[in-house]
Short mmCIF file of C-alpha atoms and ligand atoms in Angstrom, two decimals:
data_model
loop_
_atom_site.label_atom_id
_atom_site.label_comp_id
_atom_site.label_asym_id
_atom_site.label_seq_id
_atom_site.Cartn_x
_atom_site.Cartn_y
_atom_site.Cartn_z
CA UNK H 1 95.95 117.77 119.56
CA UNK H 2 99.03 119.82 119.30
CA UNK H 3 98.49 121.92 116.23
CA UNK H 4 94.80 122.67 116.11
CA UNK H 5 94.11 120.62 112.90
CA UNK H 6 91.62 117.84 112.78
CA UNK H 7 92.96 114.36 113.79
CA UNK H 8 94.16 112.15 111.10
CA UNK H 9 91.92 109.21 110.59
CA UNK H 10 92.27 105.86 108.99
CA UNK H 11 90.45 102.57 108.40
CA UNK H 12 90.78 99.02 107.28
CA UNK H 13 89.70 97.64 103.92
CA UNK H 14 86.05 97.07 104.96
CA UNK H 15 85.91 100.31 107.06
CA UNK H 16 84.66 98.15 110.05
CA UNK H 17 87.61 99.33 111.99
CA UNK H 18 88.25 103.10 112.14
CA UNK H 19 90.85 104.99 114.15
CA UNK H 20 92.16 108.40 114.74
CA UNK H 21 95.64 109.89 115.48
CA UNK H 22 95.52 112.94 117.70
CA UNK H 23 99.08 114.05 117.47
CA UNK H 24 101.46 114.58 114.48
CA UNK H 25 103.24 111.38 113.35
CA UNK H 26 106.82 111.27 114.38
CA UNK H 27 108.49 109.64 111.39
CA UNK H 28 107.94 107.18 108.69
CA UNK H 29 109.87 104.61 106.67
CA UNK H 30 109.73 101.53 104.52
CA UNK H 31 110.05 98.14 106.20
CA UNK H 32 111.51 95.34 103.99
CA UNK H 33 111.40 92.59 106.65
CA UNK H 34 110.17 89.16 105.82
CA UNK H 35 107.17 89.61 108.10
CA UNK H 36 106.08 92.64 106.35
CA UNK H 37 106.46 91.04 102.96
CA UNK H 38 104.36 88.06 104.10
CA UNK H 39 101.84 90.26 105.94
CA UNK H 40 101.25 92.53 102.99
CA UNK H 41 102.02 90.37 100.09
CA UNK H 42 104.33 93.23 98.82
CA UNK H 43 107.99 94.05 98.82
CA UNK H 44 107.89 96.55 101.64
CA UNK H 45 105.41 98.20 104.16
CA UNK H 46 105.15 101.93 104.58
CA UNK H 47 104.76 102.62 108.44
CA UNK H 48 104.81 105.66 110.57
CA UNK H 49 105.75 105.97 114.29
CA UNK H 50 102.84 107.51 116.23
CA UNK H 51 103.32 109.66 119.27
CA UNK H 52 102.70 107.49 122.49
CA UNK H 53 99.02 107.24 123.25
CA UNK H 54 97.90 109.18 120.18
CA UNK H 55 96.22 106.41 118.36
CA UNK H 56 92.50 105.78 119.26
CA UNK H 57 90.24 103.14 117.81
CA UNK H 58 86.79 104.81 117.10
CA UNK H 59 84.99 101.88 115.66
CA UNK H 60 85.26 98.15 115.37
CA UNK H 61 87.32 97.42 118.40
CA UNK H 62 85.73 94.02 118.46
CA UNK H 63 86.96 93.24 115.00
CA UNK H 64 90.57 93.76 115.83
CA UNK H 65 92.89 90.72 116.12
CA UNK H 66 96.68 90.63 116.51
CA UNK H 67 99.41 88.44 115.25
CA UNK H 68 101.82 88.47 118.23
CA UNK H 69 105.22 86.92 117.28
CA UNK H 70 107.48 85.95 120.22
CA UNK H 71 109.64 88.85 119.43
CA UNK H 72 108.89 92.20 118.05
CA UNK H 73 105.73 94.25 117.58
CA UNK H 74 102.18 92.90 117.44
CA UNK H 75 100.55 93.23 114.04
CA UNK H 76 96.99 94.36 114.49
CA UNK H 77 94.48 93.78 111.77
CA UNK H 78 90.71 93.66 111.02
CA UNK H 79 89.32 90.05 111.34
CA UNK H 80 86.59 90.89 108.83
CA UNK H 81 88.76 91.98 105.94
CA UNK H 82 92.32 91.13 106.89
CA UNK H 83 93.45 94.86 106.54
CA UNK H 84 96.35 95.73 108.69
CA UNK H 85 95.88 99.05 110.58
CA UNK H 86 98.77 99.27 113.10
CA UNK H 87 101.47 97.55 115.13
CA UNK H 88 101.85 97.80 118.85
CA UNK H 89 104.47 97.21 121.38
CA UNK H 90 103.46 94.22 123.47
CA UNK H 91 105.24 95.74 126.64
CA UNK H 92 103.60 99.08 126.11
CA UNK H 93 100.51 98.91 123.82
CA UNK H 94 100.17 102.75 123.84
CA UNK H 95 103.18 102.72 121.55
CA UNK H 96 101.93 102.13 118.07
CA UNK H 97 103.18 102.32 114.49
CA UNK H 98 100.42 102.91 111.84
CA UNK H 99 100.29 101.57 108.33
CA UNK H 100 100.48 104.51 106.02
CA UNK H 101 98.10 102.87 103.57
CA UNK H 102 95.45 102.65 106.16
CA UNK H 103 95.27 106.49 106.52
CA UNK H 104 92.58 108.55 104.90
CA UNK H 105 94.46 111.69 104.04
CA UNK H 106 97.98 113.17 103.94
CA UNK H 107 99.80 111.72 106.88
CA UNK H 108 101.99 114.84 107.06
CA UNK H 109 105.23 112.81 107.35
CA UNK H 110 107.03 111.24 104.41
CA UNK H 111 109.04 108.03 104.46
CA UNK H 112 112.72 108.85 105.28
CA UNK H 113 114.42 105.43 105.43
CA UNK H 114 114.44 101.89 104.38
CA UNK H 115 114.91 99.24 107.08
CA UNK H 116 115.75 95.55 107.01
CA UNK H 117 117.02 95.88 103.56
CA UNK H 118 119.22 92.81 103.98
CA UNK H 119 115.87 90.84 103.39
CA UNK H 120 114.63 92.96 100.50
CA UNK H 121 112.60 91.09 97.91
CA UNK H 122 114.79 89.78 95.05
CA UNK H 123 112.00 90.92 92.57
CA UNK H 124 111.91 94.48 93.44
CA UNK H 125 115.13 96.44 93.39
CA UNK H 126 115.36 99.12 96.18
CA UNK H 127 114.49 102.42 94.72
CA UNK H 128 117.23 104.90 94.09
CA UNK H 129 115.52 107.46 96.14
CA UNK H 130 118.28 108.83 98.44
CA UNK H 131 116.65 107.63 101.61
CA UNK H 132 118.76 106.19 104.37
CA UNK H 133 119.11 102.40 104.35
CA UNK H 134 119.65 100.12 107.23
CA UNK H 135 120.38 96.36 106.80
CA UNK H 136 118.54 95.49 109.98
CA UNK H 137 116.17 97.54 112.09
CA UNK H 138 116.59 101.30 112.02
CA UNK H 139 118.73 102.10 115.14
CA UNK H 140 117.04 104.36 117.67
CA UNK H 141 117.60 108.02 116.82
CA UNK H 142 118.76 107.27 113.37
ZN1 LIG T 201 88.01 95.48 107.94
ZN1 LIG T 202 108.71 94.96 108.85
#
């Protein structure tokens, strides 16, 4: 804990998987990549970058499964309900991104960018929200 407030908590749809985040989230954004569209059934996925090592599974570790593409982050979800909870770096699993929709309360951060907009769904125009847009992955530090 860095600020004395209770940890953020989150869960999958069936609540079999629960997790907590013990440090403030670093940043957040919308991902419009094809994998996020397929994974969620929606036009974009709202994700936040968690501080390294700050995400801890508190229940349902045995329910977790991961889709591990040959490139990119593993997509971790609950095998009972299909709810996606976080992504993790296969080379360093302590590096995770959390799905904003899986969190119980206010995540503290707000989405500040759209990434992979070159692949955005034809059926939902990008919102005119003034946020930064990146055709591919958000460059480090952007
Ligand atoms: Zn579940
Ligand atoms: Zn994505």
